[in-house]
Coordinates of C-alpha atoms and ligand atoms in Angstrom, one line a residue:
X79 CA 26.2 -228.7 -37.8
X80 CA 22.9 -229.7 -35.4
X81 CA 24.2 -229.5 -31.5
X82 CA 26.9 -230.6 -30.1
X83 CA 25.7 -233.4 -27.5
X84 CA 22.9 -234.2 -29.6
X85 CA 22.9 -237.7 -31.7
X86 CA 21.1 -238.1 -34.8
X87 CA 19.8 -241.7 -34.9
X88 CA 17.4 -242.4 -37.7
X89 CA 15.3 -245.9 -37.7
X90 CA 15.2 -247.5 -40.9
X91 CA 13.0 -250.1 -42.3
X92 CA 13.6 -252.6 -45.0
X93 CA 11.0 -254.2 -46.5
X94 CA 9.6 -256.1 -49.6
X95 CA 8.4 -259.4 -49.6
X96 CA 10.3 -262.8 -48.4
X97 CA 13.9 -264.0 -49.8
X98 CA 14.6 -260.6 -51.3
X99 CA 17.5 -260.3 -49.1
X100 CA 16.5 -258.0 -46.5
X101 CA 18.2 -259.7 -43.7
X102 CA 21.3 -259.9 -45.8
X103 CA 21.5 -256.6 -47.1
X104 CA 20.9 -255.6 -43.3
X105 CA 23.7 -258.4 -42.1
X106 CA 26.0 -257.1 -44.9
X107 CA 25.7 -253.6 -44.0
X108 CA 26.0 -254.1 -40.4
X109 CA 28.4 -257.2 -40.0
X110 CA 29.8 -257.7 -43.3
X111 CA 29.1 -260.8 -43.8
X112 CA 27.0 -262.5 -46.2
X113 CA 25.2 -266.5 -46.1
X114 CA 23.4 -268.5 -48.5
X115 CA 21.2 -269.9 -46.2
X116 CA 17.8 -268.5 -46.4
X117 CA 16.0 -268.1 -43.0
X118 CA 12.8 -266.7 -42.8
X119 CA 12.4 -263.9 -40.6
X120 CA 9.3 -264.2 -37.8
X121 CA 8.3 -260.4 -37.3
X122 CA 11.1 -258.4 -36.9
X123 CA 15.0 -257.9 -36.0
X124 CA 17.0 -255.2 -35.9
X125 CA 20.7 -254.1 -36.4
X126 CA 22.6 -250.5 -36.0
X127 CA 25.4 -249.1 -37.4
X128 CA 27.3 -245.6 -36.6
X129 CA 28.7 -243.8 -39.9
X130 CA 29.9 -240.6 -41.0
X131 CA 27.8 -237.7 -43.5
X132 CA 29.3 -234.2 -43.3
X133 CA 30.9 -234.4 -40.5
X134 CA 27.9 -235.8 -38.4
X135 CA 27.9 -238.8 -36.7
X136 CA 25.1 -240.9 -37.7
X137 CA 23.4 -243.7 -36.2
X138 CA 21.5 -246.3 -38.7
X139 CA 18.8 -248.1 -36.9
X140 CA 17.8 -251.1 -39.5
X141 CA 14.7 -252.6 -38.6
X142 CA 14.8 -255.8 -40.7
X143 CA 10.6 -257.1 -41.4
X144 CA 9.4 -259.8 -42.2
X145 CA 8.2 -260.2 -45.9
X146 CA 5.8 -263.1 -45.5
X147 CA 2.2 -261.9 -45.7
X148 CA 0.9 -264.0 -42.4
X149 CA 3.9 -261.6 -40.3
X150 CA 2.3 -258.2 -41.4
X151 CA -0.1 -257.7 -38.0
X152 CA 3.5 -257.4 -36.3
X153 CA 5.8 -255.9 -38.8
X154 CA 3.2 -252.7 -39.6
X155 CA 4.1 -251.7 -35.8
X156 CA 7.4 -251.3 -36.7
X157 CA 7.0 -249.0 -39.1
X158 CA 6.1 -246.3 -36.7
X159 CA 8.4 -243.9 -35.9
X160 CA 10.8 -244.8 -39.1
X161 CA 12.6 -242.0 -40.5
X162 CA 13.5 -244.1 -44.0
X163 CA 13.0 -246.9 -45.8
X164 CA 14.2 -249.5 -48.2
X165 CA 11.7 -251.1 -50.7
X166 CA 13.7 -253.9 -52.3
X167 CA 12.8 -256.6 -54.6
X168 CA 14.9 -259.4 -56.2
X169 CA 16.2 -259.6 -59.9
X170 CA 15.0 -263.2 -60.2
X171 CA 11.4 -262.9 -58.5
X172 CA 8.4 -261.0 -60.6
X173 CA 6.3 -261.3 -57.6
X174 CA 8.3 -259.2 -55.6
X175 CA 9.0 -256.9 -57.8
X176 CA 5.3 -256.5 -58.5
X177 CA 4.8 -255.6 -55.1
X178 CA 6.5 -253.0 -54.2
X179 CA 3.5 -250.5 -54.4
X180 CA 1.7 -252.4 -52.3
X181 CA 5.0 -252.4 -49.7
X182 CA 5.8 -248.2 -49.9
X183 CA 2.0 -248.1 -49.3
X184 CA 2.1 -250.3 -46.1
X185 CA 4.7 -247.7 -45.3
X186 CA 3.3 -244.5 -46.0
X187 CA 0.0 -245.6 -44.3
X188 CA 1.9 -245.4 -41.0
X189 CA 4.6 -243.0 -41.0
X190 CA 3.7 -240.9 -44.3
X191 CA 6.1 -239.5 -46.7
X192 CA 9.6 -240.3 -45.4
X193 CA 13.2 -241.0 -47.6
X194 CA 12.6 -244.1 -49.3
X195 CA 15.2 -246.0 -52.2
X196 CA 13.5 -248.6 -54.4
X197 CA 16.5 -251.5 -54.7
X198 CA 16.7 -254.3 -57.1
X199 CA 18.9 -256.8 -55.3
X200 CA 20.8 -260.1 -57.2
X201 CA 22.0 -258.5 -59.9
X202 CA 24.6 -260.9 -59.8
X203 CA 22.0 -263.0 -60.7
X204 CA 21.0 -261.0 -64.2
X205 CA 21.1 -264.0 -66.5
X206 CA 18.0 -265.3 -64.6
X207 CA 16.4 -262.0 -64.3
X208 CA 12.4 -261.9 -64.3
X209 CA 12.3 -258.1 -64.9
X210 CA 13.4 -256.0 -67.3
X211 CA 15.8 -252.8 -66.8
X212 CA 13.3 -250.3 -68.5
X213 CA 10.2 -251.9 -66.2
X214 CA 12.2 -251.2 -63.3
X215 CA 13.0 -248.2 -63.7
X216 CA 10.0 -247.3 -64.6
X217 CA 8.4 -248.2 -61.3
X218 CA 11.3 -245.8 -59.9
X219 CA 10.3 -242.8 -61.5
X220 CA 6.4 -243.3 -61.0
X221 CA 6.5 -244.1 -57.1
X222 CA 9.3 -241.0 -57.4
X223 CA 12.1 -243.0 -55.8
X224 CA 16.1 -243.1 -56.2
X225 CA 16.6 -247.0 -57.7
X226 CA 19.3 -248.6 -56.9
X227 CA 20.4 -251.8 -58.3
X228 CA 22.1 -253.9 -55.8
X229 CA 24.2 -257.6 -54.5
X230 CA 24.3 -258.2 -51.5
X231 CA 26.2 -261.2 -52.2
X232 CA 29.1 -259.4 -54.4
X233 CA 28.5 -256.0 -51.9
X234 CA 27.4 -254.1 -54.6
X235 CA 25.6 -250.5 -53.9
X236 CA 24.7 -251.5 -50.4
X237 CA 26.9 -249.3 -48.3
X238 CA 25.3 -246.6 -51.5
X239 CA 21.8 -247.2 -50.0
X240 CA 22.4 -246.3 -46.9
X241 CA 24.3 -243.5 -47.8
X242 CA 22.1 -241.8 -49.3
X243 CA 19.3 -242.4 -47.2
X244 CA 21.4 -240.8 -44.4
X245 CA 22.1 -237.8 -46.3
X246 CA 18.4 -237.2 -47.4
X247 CA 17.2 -237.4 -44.2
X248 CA 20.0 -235.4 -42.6
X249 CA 18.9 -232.4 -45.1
X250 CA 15.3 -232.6 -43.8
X251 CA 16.4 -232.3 -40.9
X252 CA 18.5 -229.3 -41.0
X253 CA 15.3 -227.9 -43.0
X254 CA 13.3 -229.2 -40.2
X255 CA 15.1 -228.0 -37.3
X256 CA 16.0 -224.7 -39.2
X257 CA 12.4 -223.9 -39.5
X258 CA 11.4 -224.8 -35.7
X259 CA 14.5 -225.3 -33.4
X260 CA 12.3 -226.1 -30.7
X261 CA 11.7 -229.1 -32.1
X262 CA 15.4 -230.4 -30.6
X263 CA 14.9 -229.2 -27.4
X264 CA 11.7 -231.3 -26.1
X265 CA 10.8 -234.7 -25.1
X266 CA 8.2 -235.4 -27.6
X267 CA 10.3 -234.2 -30.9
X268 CA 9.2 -235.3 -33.9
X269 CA 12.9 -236.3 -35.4
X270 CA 15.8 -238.3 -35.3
X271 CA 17.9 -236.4 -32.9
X272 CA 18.3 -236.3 -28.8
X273 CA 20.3 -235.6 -26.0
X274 CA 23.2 -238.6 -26.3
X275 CA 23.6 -237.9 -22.4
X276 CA 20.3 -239.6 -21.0
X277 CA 21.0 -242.8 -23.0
X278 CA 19.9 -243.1 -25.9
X279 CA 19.4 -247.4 -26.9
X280 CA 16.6 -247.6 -28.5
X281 CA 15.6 -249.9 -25.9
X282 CA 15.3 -247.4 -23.5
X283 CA 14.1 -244.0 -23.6
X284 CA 12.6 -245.2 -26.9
X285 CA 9.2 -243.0 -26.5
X286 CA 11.8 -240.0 -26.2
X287 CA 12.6 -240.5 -30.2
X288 CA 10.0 -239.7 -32.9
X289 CA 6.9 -238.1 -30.8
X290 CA 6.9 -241.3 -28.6
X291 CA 5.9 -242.9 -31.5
X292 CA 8.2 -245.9 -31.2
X293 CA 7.1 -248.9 -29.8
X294 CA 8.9 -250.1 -26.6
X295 CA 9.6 -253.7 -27.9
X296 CA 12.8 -255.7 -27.9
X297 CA 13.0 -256.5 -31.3
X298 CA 13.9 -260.2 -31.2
X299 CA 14.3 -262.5 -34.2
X300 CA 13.3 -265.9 -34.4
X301 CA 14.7 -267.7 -37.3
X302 CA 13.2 -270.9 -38.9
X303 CA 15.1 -272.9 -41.3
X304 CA 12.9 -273.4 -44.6
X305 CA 14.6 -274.4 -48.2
X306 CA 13.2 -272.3 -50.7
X307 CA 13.9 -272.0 -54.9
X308 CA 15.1 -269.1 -55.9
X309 CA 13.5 -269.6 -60.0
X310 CA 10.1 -270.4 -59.1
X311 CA 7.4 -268.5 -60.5
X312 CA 10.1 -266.5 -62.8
X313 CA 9.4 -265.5 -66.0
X314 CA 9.2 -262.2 -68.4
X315 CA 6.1 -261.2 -69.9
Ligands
GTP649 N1 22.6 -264.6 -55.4 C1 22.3 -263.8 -54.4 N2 21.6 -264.2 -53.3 C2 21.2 -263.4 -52.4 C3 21.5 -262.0 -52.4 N3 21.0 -261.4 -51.3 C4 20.4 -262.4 -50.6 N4 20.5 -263.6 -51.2 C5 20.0 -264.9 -50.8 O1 18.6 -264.9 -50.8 C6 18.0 -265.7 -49.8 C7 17.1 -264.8 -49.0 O2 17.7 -263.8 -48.3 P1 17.2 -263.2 -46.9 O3 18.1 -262.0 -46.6 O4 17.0 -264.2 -45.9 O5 15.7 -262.6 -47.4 P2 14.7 -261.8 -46.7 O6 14.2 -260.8 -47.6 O7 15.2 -261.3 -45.4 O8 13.5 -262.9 -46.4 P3 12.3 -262.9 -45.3 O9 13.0 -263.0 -44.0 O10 11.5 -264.1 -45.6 O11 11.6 -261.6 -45.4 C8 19.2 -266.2 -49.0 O12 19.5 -267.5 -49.4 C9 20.3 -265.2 -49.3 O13 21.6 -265.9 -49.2 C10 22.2 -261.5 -53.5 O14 22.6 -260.3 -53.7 N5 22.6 -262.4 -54.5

């Protein structure tokens, strides 16, 4: 058990690029809820939810990015101070699925080596699939990653995700703090836990999580409304 008063609240970024379903894995996860209507997200938004791992009360922080290339100036400042991440592409678009090295990159580049899933989401949409099983899980086992295949749309594996992500990061941080207990003690701490007593939003006090490392932004979505086929550009080698 980590102390008593002490919260652990680990910030989580989704990414991959645009109409994978980040926002609705996120929306799903968080809410429950799941729409067909894709709206493009302008930089970032953000969602939390509290759950349970071994008896520790866990909050999920889900920072929700923007996939489209012309958002990435304001997305990569995000990335700072996240704890894990979700790379996730979509069964029916090669493109995405192609980028994901480029994405856990991105990642890495700011925040280093930190709990990360690969995801493959619309497998409900398998009959249309642009990649095949083997491919994908080959990209798994190079880039070293736990692979999930996922629906947002039929809640398949997404509550698994998170899960897991949770419990990864709780271990290194019983490692962490086992190895330096300081670290849970100071203002500047490098991890995912403080004192639930001086208020702990994100909003506020944010410099008090991760080194100061977090931005002090309100993350705010802007949504546009833009039609978008889900085939195009879909094909197997
Ligand atoms: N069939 C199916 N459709 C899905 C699934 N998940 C998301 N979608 C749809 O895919 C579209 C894009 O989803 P979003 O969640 O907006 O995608 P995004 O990755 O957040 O996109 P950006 O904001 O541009 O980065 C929407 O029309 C969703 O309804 C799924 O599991 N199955």
């Amino acid at each position: 058990m980590l102390e008593e008063d002490m919260e652990v609240a680990i910030k989580v970024v989704v990414v991959g690029n645009g109409a994978v379903g980040k926002s609705s894995m996120i929306q799903r996860y968080c809410k429950g809820i799941f729409t067909k209507d894709y709206k493009k997200t302008i930089g970032v938004d953000f969602l939390e939810r509290q759950i349970q791992v071994n008896d520790e009360e866990v909050r999920l922080m889900l920072w929700d990015t923007a996939g489209q290339e012309e958002f990435d100036a304001i997305t990569k400042a995000y990335y700072r101070g996240a704890q894990a991440c979700v790379l996730v592409f979509s069964t029916t678009d090669r493109e995405s699925f192609k980028a994901i090295p480029t994405w856990k990159e991105k990642v890495m580049t700011e925040v280093g080596d930190i709990p990360t899933v690969l995801v493959q989401n619309k497998i409900d949409l398998l009959d249309d699939s642009c990649i095949k099983n083997e491919e994908a899980e080959a990209l798994a086992k190079k880039l070293k990653l736990r692979f999930y295949r996922a629906s947002v749309k039929e809640d398949l594996n997404v509550t698994e995700v998170f899960k897991y992500l949770a419990d990864k990061y709780l271990q290194r941080l019983k490692q962490q703090t086992a190895e330096e207990p300081e670290l849970v003690h100071t203002s500047s701490n490098k991890i995912g836990v403080f004192n639930t007593a001086i208020g702990s939003h994100p909003n506020q006090n944010s410099n008090t999580l991760n080194g100061g490392d977090v931005i002090n932004l309100r993350p705010n979505k802007q949504r546009t409304k833009k039609s978008r086929s889900l085939f195009s550009n879909c094909s197997i080698p």
